[in-house]
Structures are given as C-alpha cells and as structure tokens.
Amino acid sequence: PLMNYYAVPTLLTSFPTRRSSDLHRDALTNLYTQTTAQKIIVQNITNNPQTTGLMIMFDLDNFKRLNEKNGHLFGDQILKHIARLSENNIRKMDICSRIGGDRFLMYFSELFSEEFIQPYCASLTKALTQKYKDSEYTVSMGAAMYPQDGTTYEELFRHTSQALETSKRRGKNCFTRYHDSLSTQGFSPEAVPE
C-alpha cells in the first residue's frame, strides 16, 4: 500500500523547527556561515569605507586523507578544534566563519598597519598547526587587505582565495599575502613557509 499522500505534511510539521538565530551559525562549529560573514563584512566595508581591513582564508592541508584514515567523526572533531582555536585568536570585533568543508574565513576590521599582517598570519599559522589525538595537521593560508587588494567583498574574497591557492601550490603549510602579480603569475614572493 502507498503512503497516504495527505499524511506527509502533518508528519513534517511535527519536527522541531530551527530558530532563526541558529540559521546564521554553522551547525558543526558554531562559527558564522559564509552568507552571514559576507553580510557582516559588506556592512563593515559600507559603514567604514575609510578603515583598513584584512581578510584571511585558510584550510587544513590533506584533510581528506585525515578523514579517510581516522573517520569522519574524527574529522568533525578537528574542525571543531580549529574553530575554537580560530575564535581564540581574534578580537571580539572580528569575524570568523566556516565557509565550507575544511575552509575558514576571518575578517579583521580597523587594522593599525600593514606591518601587522605577516607576523600575525605567521603566528596564526603556527597556532592552528597542531597535533590532535596523535594526528598532526597543518594549515595553508591566504590574505588580502582592504582597500589595497580589493574594495568589495567579492574582490577581497577572490584575491584571498588566490593567495590561499598559491600557498597550496608552493607546498602547503604556509601563508601568502595577495598582491597584483598573483592575478597574472600565480606565485608570490611573499609566501612565508612555517
């Protein structure tokens, strides 16, 4: 016998609904979702066009291999661990989000100087590169600065992503600061291995 077609809606309505405040957070890590982070960053740029900002994107090197070796539940634990480490390395006014899989995005508003970028990214790379339950992992990172490297969210995101991909091509476990030559050459002399 076929299921009663009219019974389906009543079954679906009996499940608890998600609060709207939960929709802005990643279910696994409790970090902002990519959509929420984008809205906040766009608002920040729009409301404070004269300030400087820094966008950082990073992901775990060889995460698929870690997942296959130790299982997806283990991979989820590493992602939660990375999320907590990330939150502990930003100011309250800054943003940290999980934008998909093992990829994370941070945005720092009101930077004091460009000299902050290299030492901060190097120390963040070290802080995030750890051993978790006897499994070592590393991160690759890309960074772009507002407004020098992009004046819109889309430009910053694209350039930060290009810098991250450069870090991956250069052997992973490093940080790359975006600059115009990345758009045409694909490599940056500012890639800093850890």
Short mmCIF file of C-alpha atoms in Angstrom, two decimals:
data_model
loop_
_atom_site.label_atom_id
_atom_site.label_comp_id
_atom_site.label_asym_id
_atom_site.label_seq_id
_atom_site.Cartn_x
_atom_site.Cartn_y
_atom_site.Cartn_z
CA PRO A 1 0.00 0.00 0.00
CA LEU A 2 1.10 3.50 -0.79
CA MET A 3 1.66 6.02 1.98
CA ASN A 4 -1.23 8.38 2.46
CA TYR A 5 -0.17 11.49 0.49
CA TYR A 6 -2.04 13.82 2.81
CA ALA A 7 -0.32 12.50 5.95
CA VAL A 8 3.12 13.76 4.89
CA PRO A 9 2.58 17.44 5.77
CA THR A 10 1.41 16.57 9.28
CA LEU A 11 4.48 14.40 9.81
CA LEU A 12 6.79 17.20 8.70
CA THR A 13 5.16 19.79 10.95
CA SER A 14 5.72 17.61 14.00
CA PHE A 15 9.51 18.03 13.77
CA PRO A 16 11.01 20.85 15.79
CA THR A 17 11.81 23.90 13.70
CA ARG A 18 15.12 25.65 13.79
CA ARG A 19 15.23 29.07 15.42
CA SER A 20 16.17 31.87 13.05
CA SER A 21 19.20 32.72 15.23
CA ASP A 22 20.58 29.22 14.56
CA LEU A 23 20.46 29.78 10.79
CA HIS A 24 23.36 32.22 10.98
CA ARG A 25 25.75 29.72 12.54
CA ASP A 26 27.43 26.64 11.13
CA ALA A 27 25.82 23.59 12.75
CA LEU A 28 29.12 21.79 13.39
CA THR A 29 31.47 24.57 14.52
CA ASN A 30 29.03 27.26 15.68
CA LEU A 31 31.01 29.80 13.65
CA TYR A 32 29.24 32.19 11.28
CA THR A 33 28.13 30.72 7.97
CA GLN A 34 29.60 32.11 4.76
CA THR A 35 26.40 34.02 3.99
CA THR A 36 26.31 35.66 7.41
CA ALA A 37 30.01 36.52 7.30
CA GLN A 38 29.56 38.07 3.86
CA LYS A 39 26.69 40.25 5.10
CA ILE A 40 28.70 41.44 8.11
CA ILE A 41 31.81 42.17 6.05
CA VAL A 42 29.83 44.05 3.37
CA GLN A 43 28.15 46.08 6.11
CA ASN A 44 31.53 46.80 7.72
CA ILE A 45 33.05 47.97 4.42
CA THR A 46 29.97 50.05 3.59
CA ASN A 47 29.76 51.72 7.00
CA ASN A 48 33.53 52.22 7.43
CA PRO A 49 35.00 52.81 3.96
CA GLN A 50 38.00 54.75 5.33
CA THR A 51 39.25 51.98 7.65
CA THR A 52 41.58 49.18 6.68
CA GLY A 53 40.69 45.52 6.93
CA LEU A 54 42.26 42.12 6.47
CA MET A 55 40.61 39.02 5.04
CA ILE A 56 42.25 35.66 5.75
CA MET A 57 41.21 32.33 4.28
CA PHE A 58 42.71 29.05 5.39
CA ASP A 59 42.10 25.35 5.19
CA LEU A 60 43.61 22.17 6.52
CA ASP A 61 46.26 20.53 4.39
CA ASN A 62 45.46 16.95 3.37
CA PHE A 63 42.21 16.95 5.34
CA LYS A 64 40.67 14.31 3.08
CA ARG A 65 43.49 11.93 3.98
CA LEU A 66 42.96 12.57 7.71
CA ASN A 67 39.24 11.87 7.27
CA GLU A 68 39.87 8.66 5.35
CA LYS A 69 42.46 7.45 7.86
CA ASN A 70 40.58 8.29 11.06
CA GLY A 71 36.92 8.56 10.03
CA HIS A 72 34.55 11.46 9.50
CA LEU A 73 33.67 11.81 13.18
CA PHE A 74 37.34 12.40 13.87
CA GLY A 75 37.43 14.95 11.05
CA ASP A 76 34.45 16.72 12.62
CA GLN A 77 36.32 16.91 15.92
CA ILE A 78 39.33 18.50 14.21
CA LEU A 79 37.06 21.08 12.54
CA LYS A 80 35.52 21.95 15.93
CA HIS A 81 39.01 22.18 17.43
CA ILE A 82 40.18 24.51 14.63
CA ALA A 83 37.06 26.64 15.11
CA ARG A 84 37.82 27.13 18.81
CA LEU A 85 41.49 27.92 18.12
CA SER A 86 40.42 30.44 15.47
CA GLU A 87 38.00 32.18 17.81
CA ASN A 88 40.67 32.37 20.48
CA ASN A 89 42.99 34.21 18.09
CA ILE A 90 40.73 37.09 17.09
CA ARG A 91 39.32 40.16 18.77
CA LYS A 92 35.62 40.34 19.66
CA MET A 93 35.05 42.84 16.85
CA ASP A 94 36.49 40.47 14.21
CA ILE A 95 34.73 37.72 12.28
CA CYS A 96 35.47 34.03 11.96
CA SER A 97 33.39 31.75 9.75
CA ARG A 98 33.39 28.31 8.24
CA ILE A 99 32.74 28.74 4.54
CA GLY A 100 32.57 25.06 3.63
CA GLY A 101 34.27 21.76 4.28
CA ASP A 102 37.59 22.47 5.96
CA ARG A 103 37.81 26.07 4.72
CA PHE A 104 37.56 29.04 7.09
CA LEU A 105 37.39 32.80 6.61
CA MET A 106 38.39 35.57 9.01
CA TYR A 107 37.95 39.31 8.69
CA PHE A 108 39.72 41.89 10.80
CA SER A 109 38.46 45.44 10.70
CA GLU A 110 40.29 48.54 11.81
CA LEU A 111 43.84 47.31 11.37
CA PHE A 112 46.55 49.52 12.71
CA SER A 113 49.13 48.89 10.00
CA GLU A 114 50.09 46.65 7.12
CA GLU A 115 53.11 45.51 9.14
CA PHE A 116 50.64 43.58 11.31
CA ILE A 117 49.81 41.10 8.53
CA GLN A 118 52.95 39.00 8.14
CA PRO A 119 53.70 38.42 11.85
CA TYR A 120 50.05 37.82 12.68
CA CYS A 121 49.49 35.34 9.84
CA ALA A 122 52.73 33.53 10.69
CA SER A 123 51.73 33.23 14.35
CA LEU A 124 48.17 32.21 13.43
CA THR A 125 49.50 29.50 11.11
CA LYS A 126 51.62 28.18 13.99
CA ALA A 127 48.70 28.37 16.45
CA LEU A 128 46.43 26.41 14.11
CA THR A 129 49.04 23.82 13.14
CA GLN A 130 48.86 21.22 15.85
CA LYS A 131 48.59 17.62 16.81
CA TYR A 132 45.11 16.40 17.63
CA LYS A 133 44.79 12.96 19.22
CA ASP A 134 48.11 11.80 17.74
CA SER A 135 47.31 13.09 14.25
CA GLU A 136 49.32 16.04 13.03
CA TYR A 137 47.85 18.56 10.65
CA THR A 138 48.94 21.81 9.06
CA VAL A 139 47.12 24.75 7.50
CA SER A 140 47.63 26.83 4.38
CA MET A 141 46.59 30.46 4.45
CA GLY A 142 45.95 33.36 2.11
CA ALA A 143 45.40 37.02 2.99
CA ALA A 144 44.22 40.18 1.24
CA MET A 145 43.90 43.68 2.63
CA TYR A 146 41.07 46.18 2.28
CA PRO A 147 41.21 48.54 0.41
CA GLN A 148 44.66 47.87 -1.16
CA ASP A 149 43.78 44.42 -2.52
CA GLY A 150 40.07 44.94 -3.09
CA THR A 151 37.33 47.43 -2.37
CA THR A 152 34.41 45.00 -2.38
CA TYR A 153 33.71 41.75 -0.59
CA GLU A 154 33.83 39.88 -3.89
CA GLU A 155 37.26 41.28 -4.82
CA LEU A 156 38.69 40.56 -1.38
CA PHE A 157 37.27 37.04 -1.37
CA ARG A 158 38.65 36.29 -4.85
CA HIS A 159 42.09 37.67 -4.03
CA THR A 160 42.25 35.92 -0.66
CA SER A 161 41.30 32.67 -2.36
CA GLN A 162 44.04 33.20 -4.99
CA ALA A 163 46.59 33.77 -2.23
CA LEU A 164 45.46 30.57 -0.48
CA GLU A 165 45.78 28.58 -3.70
CA THR A 166 49.29 29.98 -4.13
CA SER A 167 50.17 28.71 -0.66
CA LYS A 168 48.86 25.27 -1.66
CA ARG A 169 50.92 25.24 -4.88
CA ARG A 170 54.04 26.30 -3.00
CA GLY A 171 53.95 23.19 -0.84
CA LYS A 172 51.27 23.94 1.77
CA ASN A 173 51.81 24.80 5.43
CA CYS A 174 52.46 28.48 4.63
CA PHE A 175 50.85 31.89 4.34
CA THR A 176 50.67 34.05 1.21
CA ARG A 177 49.78 37.74 1.12
CA TYR A 178 47.92 38.71 -2.06
CA HIS A 179 49.30 41.31 -4.44
CA ASP A 180 48.56 42.13 -8.08
CA SER A 181 51.16 39.77 -9.53
CA LEU A 182 49.16 36.79 -8.22
CA SER A 183 46.46 37.55 -10.78
CA THR A 184 48.84 37.02 -13.68
CA GLN A 185 51.78 34.93 -12.43
CA GLY A 186 50.21 32.64 -9.85
CA PHE A 187 53.12 32.89 -7.41
CA SER A 188 54.07 35.40 -4.80
CA PRO A 189 57.45 36.22 -3.27
CA GLU A 190 55.54 36.93 -0.05
CA ALA A 191 54.69 33.26 0.61
CA VAL A 192 56.10 32.51 4.02
CA PRO A 193 56.64 28.81 4.89
CA GLU A 194 56.29 27.81 8.52
#
